[in-house]
Coordinates of C-alpha atoms in Angstrom, one line a residue:
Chain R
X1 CA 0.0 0.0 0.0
X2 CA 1.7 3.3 -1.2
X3 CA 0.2 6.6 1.3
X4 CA -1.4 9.2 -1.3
X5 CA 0.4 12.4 -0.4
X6 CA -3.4 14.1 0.3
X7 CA -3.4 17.6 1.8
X8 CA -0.9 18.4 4.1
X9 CA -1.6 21.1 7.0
X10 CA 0.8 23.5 5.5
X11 CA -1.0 23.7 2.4
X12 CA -4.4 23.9 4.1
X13 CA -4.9 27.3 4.4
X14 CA -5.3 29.6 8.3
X15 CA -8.5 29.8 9.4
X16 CA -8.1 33.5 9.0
X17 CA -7.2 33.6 5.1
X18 CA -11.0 32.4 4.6
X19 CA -12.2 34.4 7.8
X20 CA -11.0 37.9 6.9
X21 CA -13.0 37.8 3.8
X22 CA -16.3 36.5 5.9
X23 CA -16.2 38.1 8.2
X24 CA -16.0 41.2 6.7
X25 CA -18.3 41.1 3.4
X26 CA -22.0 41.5 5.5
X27 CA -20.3 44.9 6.6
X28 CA -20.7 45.8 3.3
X29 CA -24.0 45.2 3.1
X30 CA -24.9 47.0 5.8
X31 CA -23.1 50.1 3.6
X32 CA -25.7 48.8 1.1
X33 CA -28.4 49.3 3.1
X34 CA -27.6 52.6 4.8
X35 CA -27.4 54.0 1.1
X36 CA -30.4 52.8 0.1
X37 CA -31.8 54.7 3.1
X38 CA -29.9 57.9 2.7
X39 CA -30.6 57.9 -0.8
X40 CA -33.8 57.1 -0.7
X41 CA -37.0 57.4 -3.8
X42 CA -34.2 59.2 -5.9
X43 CA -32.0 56.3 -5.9
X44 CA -34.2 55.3 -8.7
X45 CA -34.5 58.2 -11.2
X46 CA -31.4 56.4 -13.1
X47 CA -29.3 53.5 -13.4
X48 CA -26.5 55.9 -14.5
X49 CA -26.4 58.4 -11.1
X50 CA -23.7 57.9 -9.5
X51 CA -25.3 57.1 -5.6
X52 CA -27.0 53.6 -7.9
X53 CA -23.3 53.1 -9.0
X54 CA -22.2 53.6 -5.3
X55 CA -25.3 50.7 -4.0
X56 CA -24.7 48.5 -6.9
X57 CA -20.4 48.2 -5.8
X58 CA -20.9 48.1 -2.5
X59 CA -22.7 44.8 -3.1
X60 CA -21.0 43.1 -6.0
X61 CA -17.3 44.6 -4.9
X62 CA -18.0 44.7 -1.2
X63 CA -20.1 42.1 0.1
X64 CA -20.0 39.5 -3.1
X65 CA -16.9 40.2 -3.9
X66 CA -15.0 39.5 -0.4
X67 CA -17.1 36.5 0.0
X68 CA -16.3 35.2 -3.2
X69 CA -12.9 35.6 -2.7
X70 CA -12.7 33.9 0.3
X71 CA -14.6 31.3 -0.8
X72 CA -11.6 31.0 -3.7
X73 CA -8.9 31.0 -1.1
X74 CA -10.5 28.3 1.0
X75 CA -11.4 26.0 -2.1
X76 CA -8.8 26.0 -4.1
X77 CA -6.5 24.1 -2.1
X78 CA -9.6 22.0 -1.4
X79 CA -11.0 21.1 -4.5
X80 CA -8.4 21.8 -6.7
X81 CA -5.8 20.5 -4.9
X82 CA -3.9 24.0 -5.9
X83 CA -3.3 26.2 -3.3
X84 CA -2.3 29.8 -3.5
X85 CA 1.4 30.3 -2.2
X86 CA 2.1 32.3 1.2
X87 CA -1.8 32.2 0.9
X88 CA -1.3 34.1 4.2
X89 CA 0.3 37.0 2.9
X90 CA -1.3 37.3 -0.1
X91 CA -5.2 37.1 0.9
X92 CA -3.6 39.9 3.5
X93 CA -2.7 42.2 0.7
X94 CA -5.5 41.1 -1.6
X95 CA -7.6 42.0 1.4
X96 CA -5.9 45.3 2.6
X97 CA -6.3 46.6 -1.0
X98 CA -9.6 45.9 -1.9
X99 CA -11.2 46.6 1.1
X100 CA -10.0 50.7 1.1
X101 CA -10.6 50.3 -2.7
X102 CA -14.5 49.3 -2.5
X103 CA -15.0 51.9 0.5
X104 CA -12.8 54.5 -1.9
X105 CA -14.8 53.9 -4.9
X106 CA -18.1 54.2 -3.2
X107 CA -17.7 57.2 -1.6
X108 CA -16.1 58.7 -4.6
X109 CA -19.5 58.0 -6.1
X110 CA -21.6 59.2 -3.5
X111 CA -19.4 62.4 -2.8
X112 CA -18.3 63.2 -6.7
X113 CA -15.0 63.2 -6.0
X114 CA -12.4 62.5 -9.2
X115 CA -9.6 62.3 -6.8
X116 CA -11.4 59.4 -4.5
X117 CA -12.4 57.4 -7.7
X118 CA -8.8 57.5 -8.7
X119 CA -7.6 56.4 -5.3
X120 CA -10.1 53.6 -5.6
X121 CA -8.9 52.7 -9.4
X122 CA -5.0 51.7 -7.8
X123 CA -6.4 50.0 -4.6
X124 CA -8.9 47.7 -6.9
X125 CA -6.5 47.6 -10.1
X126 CA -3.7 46.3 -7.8
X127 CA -5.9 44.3 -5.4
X128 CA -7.5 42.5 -8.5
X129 CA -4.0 42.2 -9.9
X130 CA -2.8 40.8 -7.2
X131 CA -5.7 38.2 -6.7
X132 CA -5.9 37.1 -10.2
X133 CA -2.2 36.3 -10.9
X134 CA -1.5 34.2 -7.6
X135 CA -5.2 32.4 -8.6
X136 CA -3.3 32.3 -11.8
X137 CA -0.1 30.3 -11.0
X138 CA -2.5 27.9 -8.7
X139 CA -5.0 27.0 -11.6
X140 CA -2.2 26.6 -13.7
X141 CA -1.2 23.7 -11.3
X142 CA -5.1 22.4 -10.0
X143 CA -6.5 19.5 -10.8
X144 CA -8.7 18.6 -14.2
X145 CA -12.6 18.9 -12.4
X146 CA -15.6 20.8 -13.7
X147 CA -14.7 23.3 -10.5
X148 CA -11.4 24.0 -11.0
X149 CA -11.8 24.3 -15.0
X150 CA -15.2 26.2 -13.8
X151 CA -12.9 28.8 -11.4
X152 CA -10.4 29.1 -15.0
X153 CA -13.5 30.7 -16.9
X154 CA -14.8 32.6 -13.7
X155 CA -11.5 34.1 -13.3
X156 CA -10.7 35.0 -16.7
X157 CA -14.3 36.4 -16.6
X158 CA -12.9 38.7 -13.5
X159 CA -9.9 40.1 -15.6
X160 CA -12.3 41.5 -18.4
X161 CA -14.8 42.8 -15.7
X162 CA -12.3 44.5 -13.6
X163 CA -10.1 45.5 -16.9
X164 CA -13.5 47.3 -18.6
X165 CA -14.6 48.7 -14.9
X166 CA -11.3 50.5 -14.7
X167 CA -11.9 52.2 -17.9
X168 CA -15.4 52.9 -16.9
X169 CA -14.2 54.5 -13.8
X170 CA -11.4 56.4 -15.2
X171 CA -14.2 58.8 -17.3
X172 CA -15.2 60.0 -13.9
X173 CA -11.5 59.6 -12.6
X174 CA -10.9 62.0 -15.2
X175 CA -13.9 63.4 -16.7
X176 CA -13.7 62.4 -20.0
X177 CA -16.1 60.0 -21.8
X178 CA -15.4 57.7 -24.4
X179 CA -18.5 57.3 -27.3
X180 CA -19.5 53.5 -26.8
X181 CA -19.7 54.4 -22.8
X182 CA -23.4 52.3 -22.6
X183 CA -21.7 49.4 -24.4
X184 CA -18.9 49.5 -22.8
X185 CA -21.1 49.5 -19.4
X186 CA -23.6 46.2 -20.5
X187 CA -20.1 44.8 -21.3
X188 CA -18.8 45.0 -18.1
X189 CA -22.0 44.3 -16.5
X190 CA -22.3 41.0 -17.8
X191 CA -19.2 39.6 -17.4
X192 CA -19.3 40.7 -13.8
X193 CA -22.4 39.0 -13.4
X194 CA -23.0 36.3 -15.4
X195 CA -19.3 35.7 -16.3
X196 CA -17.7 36.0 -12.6
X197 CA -20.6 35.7 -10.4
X198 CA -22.8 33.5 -12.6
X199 CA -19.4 30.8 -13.3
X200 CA -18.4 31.0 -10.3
X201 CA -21.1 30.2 -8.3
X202 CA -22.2 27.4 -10.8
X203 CA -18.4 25.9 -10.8
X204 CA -19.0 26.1 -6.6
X205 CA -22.0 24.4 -6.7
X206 CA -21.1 21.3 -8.4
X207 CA -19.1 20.4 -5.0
X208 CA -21.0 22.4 -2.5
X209 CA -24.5 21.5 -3.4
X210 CA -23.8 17.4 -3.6
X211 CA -21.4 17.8 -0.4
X212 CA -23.6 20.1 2.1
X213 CA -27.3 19.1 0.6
X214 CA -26.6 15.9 0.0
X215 CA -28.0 15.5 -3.1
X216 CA -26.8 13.5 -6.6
X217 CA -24.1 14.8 -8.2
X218 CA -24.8 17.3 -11.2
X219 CA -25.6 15.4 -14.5
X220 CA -21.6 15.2 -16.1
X221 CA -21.9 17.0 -19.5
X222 CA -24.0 20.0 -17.5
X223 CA -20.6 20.2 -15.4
X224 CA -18.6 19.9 -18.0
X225 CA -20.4 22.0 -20.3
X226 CA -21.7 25.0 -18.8
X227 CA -18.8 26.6 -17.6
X228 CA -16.9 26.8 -20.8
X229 CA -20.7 27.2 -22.8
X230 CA -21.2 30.2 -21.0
X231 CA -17.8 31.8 -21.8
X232 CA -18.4 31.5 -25.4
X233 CA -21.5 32.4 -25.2
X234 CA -20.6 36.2 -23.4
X235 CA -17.6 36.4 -25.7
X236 CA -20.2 35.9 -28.3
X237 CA -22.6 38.4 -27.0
X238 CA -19.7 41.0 -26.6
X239 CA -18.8 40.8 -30.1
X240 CA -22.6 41.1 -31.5
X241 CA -22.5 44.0 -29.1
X242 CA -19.3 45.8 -30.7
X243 CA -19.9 45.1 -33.8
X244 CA -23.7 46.8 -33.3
X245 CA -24.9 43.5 -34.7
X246 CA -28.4 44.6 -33.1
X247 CA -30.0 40.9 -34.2
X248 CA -27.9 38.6 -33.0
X249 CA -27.2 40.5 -29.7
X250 CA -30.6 39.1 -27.8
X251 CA -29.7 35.7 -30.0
X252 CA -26.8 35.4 -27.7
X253 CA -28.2 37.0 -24.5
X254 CA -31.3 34.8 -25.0
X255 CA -28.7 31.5 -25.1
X256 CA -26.9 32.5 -21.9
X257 CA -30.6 33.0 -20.3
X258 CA -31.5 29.4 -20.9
X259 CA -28.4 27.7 -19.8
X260 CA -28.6 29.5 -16.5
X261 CA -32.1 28.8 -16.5
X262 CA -31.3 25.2 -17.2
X263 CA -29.2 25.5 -14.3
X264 CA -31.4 26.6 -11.9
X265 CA -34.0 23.7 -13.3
X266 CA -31.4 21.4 -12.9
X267 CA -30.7 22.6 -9.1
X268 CA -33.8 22.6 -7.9
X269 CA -34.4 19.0 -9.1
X270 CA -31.4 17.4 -7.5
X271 CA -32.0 19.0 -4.6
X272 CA -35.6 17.3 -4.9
X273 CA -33.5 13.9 -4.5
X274 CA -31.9 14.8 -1.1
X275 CA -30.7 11.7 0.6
X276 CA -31.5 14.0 3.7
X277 CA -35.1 14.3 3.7
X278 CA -35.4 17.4 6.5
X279 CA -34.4 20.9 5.3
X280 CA -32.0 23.1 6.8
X281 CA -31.5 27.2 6.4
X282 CA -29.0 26.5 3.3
X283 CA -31.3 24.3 1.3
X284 CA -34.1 27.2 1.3
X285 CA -31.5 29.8 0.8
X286 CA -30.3 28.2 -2.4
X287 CA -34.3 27.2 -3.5
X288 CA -35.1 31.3 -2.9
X289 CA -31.7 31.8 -5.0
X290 CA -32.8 29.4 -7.6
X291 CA -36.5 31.1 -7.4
X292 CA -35.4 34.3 -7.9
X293 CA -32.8 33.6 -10.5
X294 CA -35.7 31.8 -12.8
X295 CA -37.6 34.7 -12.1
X296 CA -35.3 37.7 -13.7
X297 CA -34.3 35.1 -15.9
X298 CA -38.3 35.4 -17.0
X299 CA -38.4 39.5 -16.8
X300 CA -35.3 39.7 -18.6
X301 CA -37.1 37.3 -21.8
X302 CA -39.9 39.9 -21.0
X303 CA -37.8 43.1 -21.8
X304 CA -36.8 41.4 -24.8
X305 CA -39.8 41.4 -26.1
X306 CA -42.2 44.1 -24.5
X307 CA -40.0 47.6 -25.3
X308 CA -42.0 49.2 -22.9
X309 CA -40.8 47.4 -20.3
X310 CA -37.2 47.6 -21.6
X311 CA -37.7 51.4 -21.4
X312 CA -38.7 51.7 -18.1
X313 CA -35.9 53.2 -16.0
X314 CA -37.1 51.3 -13.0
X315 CA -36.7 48.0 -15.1
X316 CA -32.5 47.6 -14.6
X317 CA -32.9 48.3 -11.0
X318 CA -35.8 45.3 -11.1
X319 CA -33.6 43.0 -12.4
X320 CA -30.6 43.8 -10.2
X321 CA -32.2 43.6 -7.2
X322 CA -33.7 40.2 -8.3
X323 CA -30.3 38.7 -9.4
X324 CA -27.9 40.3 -6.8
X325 CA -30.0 40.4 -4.2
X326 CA -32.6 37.4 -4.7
X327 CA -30.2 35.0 -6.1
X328 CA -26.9 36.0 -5.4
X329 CA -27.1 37.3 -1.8
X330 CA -29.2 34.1 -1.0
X331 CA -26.9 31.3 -2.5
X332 CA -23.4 32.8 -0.9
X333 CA -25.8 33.8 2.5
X334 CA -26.8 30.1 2.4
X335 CA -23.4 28.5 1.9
X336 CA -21.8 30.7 4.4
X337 CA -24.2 29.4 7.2
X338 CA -22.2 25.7 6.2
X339 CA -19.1 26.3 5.2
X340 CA -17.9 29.1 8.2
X341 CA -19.1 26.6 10.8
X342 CA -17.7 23.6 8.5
X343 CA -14.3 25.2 8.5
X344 CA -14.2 26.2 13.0
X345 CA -14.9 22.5 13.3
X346 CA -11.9 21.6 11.0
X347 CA -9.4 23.8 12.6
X348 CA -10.9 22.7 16.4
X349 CA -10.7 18.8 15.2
X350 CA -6.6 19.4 14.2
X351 CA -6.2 21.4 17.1
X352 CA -8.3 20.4 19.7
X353 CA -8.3 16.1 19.7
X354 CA -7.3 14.8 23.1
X355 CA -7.7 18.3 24.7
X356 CA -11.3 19.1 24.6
X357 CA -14.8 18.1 23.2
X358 CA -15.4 19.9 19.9
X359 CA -18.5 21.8 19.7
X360 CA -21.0 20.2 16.8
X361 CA -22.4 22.3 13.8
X362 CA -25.1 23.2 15.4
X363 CA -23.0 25.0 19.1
X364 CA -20.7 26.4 16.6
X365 CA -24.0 28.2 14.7
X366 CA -27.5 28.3 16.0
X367 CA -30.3 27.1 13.6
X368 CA -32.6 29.8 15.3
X369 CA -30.2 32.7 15.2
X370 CA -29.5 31.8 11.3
X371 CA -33.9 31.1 10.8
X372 CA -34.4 34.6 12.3
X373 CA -32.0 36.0 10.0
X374 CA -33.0 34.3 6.7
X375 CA -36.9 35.0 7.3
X376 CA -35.7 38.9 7.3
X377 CA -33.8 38.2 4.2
X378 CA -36.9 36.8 2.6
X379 CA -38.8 39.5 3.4
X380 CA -36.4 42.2 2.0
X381 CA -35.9 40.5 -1.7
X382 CA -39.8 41.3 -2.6
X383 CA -39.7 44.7 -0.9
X384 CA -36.6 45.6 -3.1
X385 CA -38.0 44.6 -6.1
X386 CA -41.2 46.4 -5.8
X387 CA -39.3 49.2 -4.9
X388 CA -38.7 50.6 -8.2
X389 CA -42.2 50.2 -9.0
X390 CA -43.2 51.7 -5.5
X391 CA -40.3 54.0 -4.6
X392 CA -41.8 54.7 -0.9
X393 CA -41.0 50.9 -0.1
X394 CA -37.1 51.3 -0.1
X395 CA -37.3 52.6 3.2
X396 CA -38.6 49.3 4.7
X397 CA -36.6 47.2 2.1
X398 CA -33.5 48.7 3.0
X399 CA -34.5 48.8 6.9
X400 CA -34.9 45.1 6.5
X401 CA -32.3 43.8 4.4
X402 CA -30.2 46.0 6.8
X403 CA -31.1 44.5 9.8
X404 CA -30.5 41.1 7.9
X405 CA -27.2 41.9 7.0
X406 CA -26.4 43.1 10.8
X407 CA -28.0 39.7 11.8
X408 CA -26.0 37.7 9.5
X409 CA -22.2 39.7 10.8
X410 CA -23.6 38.7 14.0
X411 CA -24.4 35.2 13.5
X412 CA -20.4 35.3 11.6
X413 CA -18.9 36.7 14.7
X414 CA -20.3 34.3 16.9
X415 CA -19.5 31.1 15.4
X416 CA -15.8 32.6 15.4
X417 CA -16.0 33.6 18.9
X418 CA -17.0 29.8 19.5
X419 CA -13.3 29.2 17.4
X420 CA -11.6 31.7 19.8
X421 CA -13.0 30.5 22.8
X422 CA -12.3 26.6 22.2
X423 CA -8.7 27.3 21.1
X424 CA -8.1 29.0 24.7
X425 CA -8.7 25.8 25.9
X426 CA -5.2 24.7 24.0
X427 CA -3.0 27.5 25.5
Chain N
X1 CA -4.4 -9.7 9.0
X2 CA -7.8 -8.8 10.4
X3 CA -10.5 -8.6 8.3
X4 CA -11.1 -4.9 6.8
X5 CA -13.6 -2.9 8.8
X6 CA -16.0 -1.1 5.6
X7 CA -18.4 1.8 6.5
X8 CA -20.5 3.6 3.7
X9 CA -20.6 7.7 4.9
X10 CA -22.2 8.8 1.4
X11 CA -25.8 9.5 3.6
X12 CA -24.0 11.8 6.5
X13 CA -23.7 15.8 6.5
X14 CA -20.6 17.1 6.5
X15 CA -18.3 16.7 9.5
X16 CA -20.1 13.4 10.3
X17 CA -18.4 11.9 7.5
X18 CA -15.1 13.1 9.0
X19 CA -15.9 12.0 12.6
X20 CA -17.3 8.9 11.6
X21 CA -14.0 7.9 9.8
X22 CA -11.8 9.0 12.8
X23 CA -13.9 7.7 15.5
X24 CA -13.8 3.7 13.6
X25 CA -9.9 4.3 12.9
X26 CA -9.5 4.8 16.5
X27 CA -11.3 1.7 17.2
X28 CA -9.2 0.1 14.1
X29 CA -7.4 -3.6 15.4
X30 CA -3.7 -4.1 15.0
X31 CA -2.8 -4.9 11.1
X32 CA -6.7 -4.1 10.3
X33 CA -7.6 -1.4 7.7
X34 CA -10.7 0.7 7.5
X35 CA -12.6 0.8 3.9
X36 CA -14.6 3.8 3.9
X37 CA -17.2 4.6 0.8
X38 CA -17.7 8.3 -0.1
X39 CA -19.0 9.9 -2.9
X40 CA -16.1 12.5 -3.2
X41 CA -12.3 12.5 -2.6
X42 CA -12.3 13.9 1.2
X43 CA -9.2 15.9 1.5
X44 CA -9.4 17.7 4.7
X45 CA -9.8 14.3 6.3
X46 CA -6.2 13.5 4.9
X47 CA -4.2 15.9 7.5
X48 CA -6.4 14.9 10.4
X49 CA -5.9 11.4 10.0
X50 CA -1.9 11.8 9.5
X51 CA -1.8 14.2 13.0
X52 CA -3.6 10.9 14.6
X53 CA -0.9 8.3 13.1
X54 CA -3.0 7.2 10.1
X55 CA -1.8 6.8 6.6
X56 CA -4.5 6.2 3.8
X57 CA -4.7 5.2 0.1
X58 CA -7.1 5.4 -2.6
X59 CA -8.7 2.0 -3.4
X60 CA -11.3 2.6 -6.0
X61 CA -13.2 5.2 -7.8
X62 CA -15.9 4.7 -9.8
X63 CA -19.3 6.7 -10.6
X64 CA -20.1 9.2 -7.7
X65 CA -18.2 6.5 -5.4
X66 CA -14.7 7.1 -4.3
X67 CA -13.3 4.6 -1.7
X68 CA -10.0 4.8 0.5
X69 CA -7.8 2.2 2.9
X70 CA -7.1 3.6 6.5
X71 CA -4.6 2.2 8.8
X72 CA -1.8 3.0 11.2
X73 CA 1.5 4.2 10.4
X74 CA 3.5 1.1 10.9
X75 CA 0.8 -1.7 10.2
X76 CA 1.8 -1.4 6.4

């Protein structure tokens, strides 16, 4: 019998490389939610003001963004069986760069200030840099599975996005505006979301959903497929869109709208063939993700063809709130409440054996505390998306999805205290 | 050599899959091996079980089934 190498300790990365990124991205959703407040009804008079491009970055750069990120540094060693060298020092830097640079950027929006937005372009520009190149030399070594080939696209996806955001922000950087600005916007829109987001989360899933839900494992050529199928697709959909080829343009949006509504199908039936027959707070996380994703999936086929509703200005901030806050908020909230409780018991089992009992799932995180916060999160999806349609509801969507957002930091904090308490017990 | 010991963990939420493996390699009999059935490569369970004095190897993998060999260091 030969002993497989397997992970060693070393190469399994600190609790904190992970943690810094957790514990941190709900803050920013808290930022979310005070803007929405202080903003108010006028938030939605345009998708192109810049306190809606303040709202929509704090989200996708702040509270997605970190979690995601963490979520990269924790898995790639993991699954991929790559992980980031001196993860430690870089997820600090990563970390210490983006963090100022999200805060930067928002309030350079919010306060119209060239000089903040310029600050924020070489935190995020070298942050991002920084991120993608030591994810880089890692994928280059990770094993051949749908994730790890998945995290390729996803991250490539992330180079274009941050590369056409920095041009984006350099007109107000700089005040000058290049002609294509509304392309070059939808460009960098949709490989932010659908590329980075959308890949990502579908790459995660394929482990995550059959590991913590216990369901079947996702149907091979769908894992295999979808992940390089929706690249092609949004390069596709980016050259229709250059090349003002105003026919094929919804050809190709309408494809990349039916494989991620053939992912959600897809999702919602394994998880139909639990071998776990009681649900849990992540299982209805990821079906109101799912929900919510076939949903804008459904407005956005809508907007295709009625172009009234296409016109509407409320109509963008419809389908953002739907995909960013009904399906992507949900699906990260949801595997957060697994894998940050997953990950304390790990580091207690290696360093606690022999020494103390180690507290179960359920000690490290409370199903009530994570219930009470999930109902509140429930609650604040439908309120945000009516918003736009009812601009007096954003005050109690964003009092809500605050107070969610405060519950879930909370909930994150204690199961760490829980990590900080036990490993006392060692010293 | 003692017969192998074989637990199937593919039904359990994760850690009990983890806990389940190190709580029957604990019980483990000199010379005997633990055959555990999972449906996915467990790799944090690799460094726990090497801190305890366990070495493992892969024994089969086949469609959403991946099985591995547990036994102490020095049994081999």
């Amino acid at each position: 019998m030969t002993p497989q190498a397997g992970l060693s300790f070393e190469q399994a990365p600190p609790i904190l490389v992970p943690f810094r990124f957790f514990l941190s991205a709900p803050v920013f959703g808290v930022l979310a939610a005070l803007t929405l407040l202080w903003q108010g009804p006028a938030l939605f008079d345009s998708r192109w003001m810049p306190p809606a491009l303040a709202l929509t970055h704090l989200m996708t750069l702040g509270f997605l963004g970190l979690a995601m990120l963490g979520a990269m540094f924790q898995m790639l060693p993991v699954v991929a069986g790559a992980p980031i060298s001196r993860a430690n020092s870089v997820s600090l830097g990563v970390f210490g760069l983006l963090v100022p640079g999200v805060l930067t950027l928002a309030s350079g929006f919010l306060l119209v200030s060239p000089e903040l937005i310029r600050l924020a372009m070489g935190l995020l520009g070298s942050g991002f840099t920084l991120f993608i190149l030591a994810v880089a030399v890692s994928l280059k070594r990770a094993a051949n599975n749908p994730t790890s080939r998945g995290m390729r696209f996803a991250v490539l996806a992330l180079t274009v996005t941050a590369t056409f955001g920095l041009v984006l922000a350099s007109n107000y950087g700089w005040g000058w505006w290049i002609a294509n600005r509304i392309q070059i916007t939808s460009i960098h829109l949709a490989w932010g979301l659908l590329g980075w987001v959308g890949v990502l989360v579908v790459s995660v899933s394929y482990q995550v959903v059959p590991m913590f839900q216990l369901t079947p494992a996702y149907p091979k050529p769908l894992s295999a497929w979808l992940p390089p199928g929706l690249f092609v697709l949004l390069l596709l959909w980016t050259a229709f869109t250059l090349g003002n080829m105003e026919a094929l343009v919804p050809v190709a949006g309408g494809a990349i709208a039916l494989a991620f509504a053939l992912y959600a199908g897809v999702t919602l039936r394994l998880q139909t063939q639990r071998r776990r027959k009681i649900s849990d707070v992540t299982l209805l996380f990821w079906r109101y993700g799912m929900a919510a994703l076939l949903l804008v999936l459904t407005l956005w086929l809508a907007g295709q063809a009625v172009p009234q509703l296409d016109n509407w200005p409320g109509y963008p901030f419809l389908l953002g709130m739907l995909f960013i806050g009904g399906f992507v908020v949900s699906v990260v909230n949801g595997m957060l409440y697994k894998i940050l409780p997953f990950l304390i018991w790990f580091h207690l089992q290696s360093r606690l054996t022999g020494i103390a009992k180690i507290p179960n799932m359920k000690e490290i995180l409370p199903e009530k505390a994570m219930r009470r916060q999930m109902r509140l999160h429930f609650a604040a999806v439908p309120l945000l998306a009516l918003a736009p349609l009812m601009p007096p509801l954003i005050y109690p969507a964003a009092l809500i999805f605050g107070v969610s957002m405060l519950l879930l930091e909370t909930n994150l904090i204690f199961a760490f205290g829980v990590y900080r308490r036990n490993l006392k017990l060692v010293s | 050599m003692a017969e192998d010991r074989i637990i199937d963990v593919r039904g359990l939420e994760p850690p009990q899959p983890l806990e389940m493996v190190l709580e029957e390699a604990a019980r483990l009999e000199p010379e005997q091996r633990l055959r555990v059935i999972h449906f996915r490569e467990p790799c944090l369970l690799y460094p726990l079980l090497a801190k305890r004095g366990f070495s493992h190897s892969v024994a089969a993998i086949g469609e959403d089934r991946f099985e591995f060999l547990v036994w102490r260091k020095g049994d081999e």
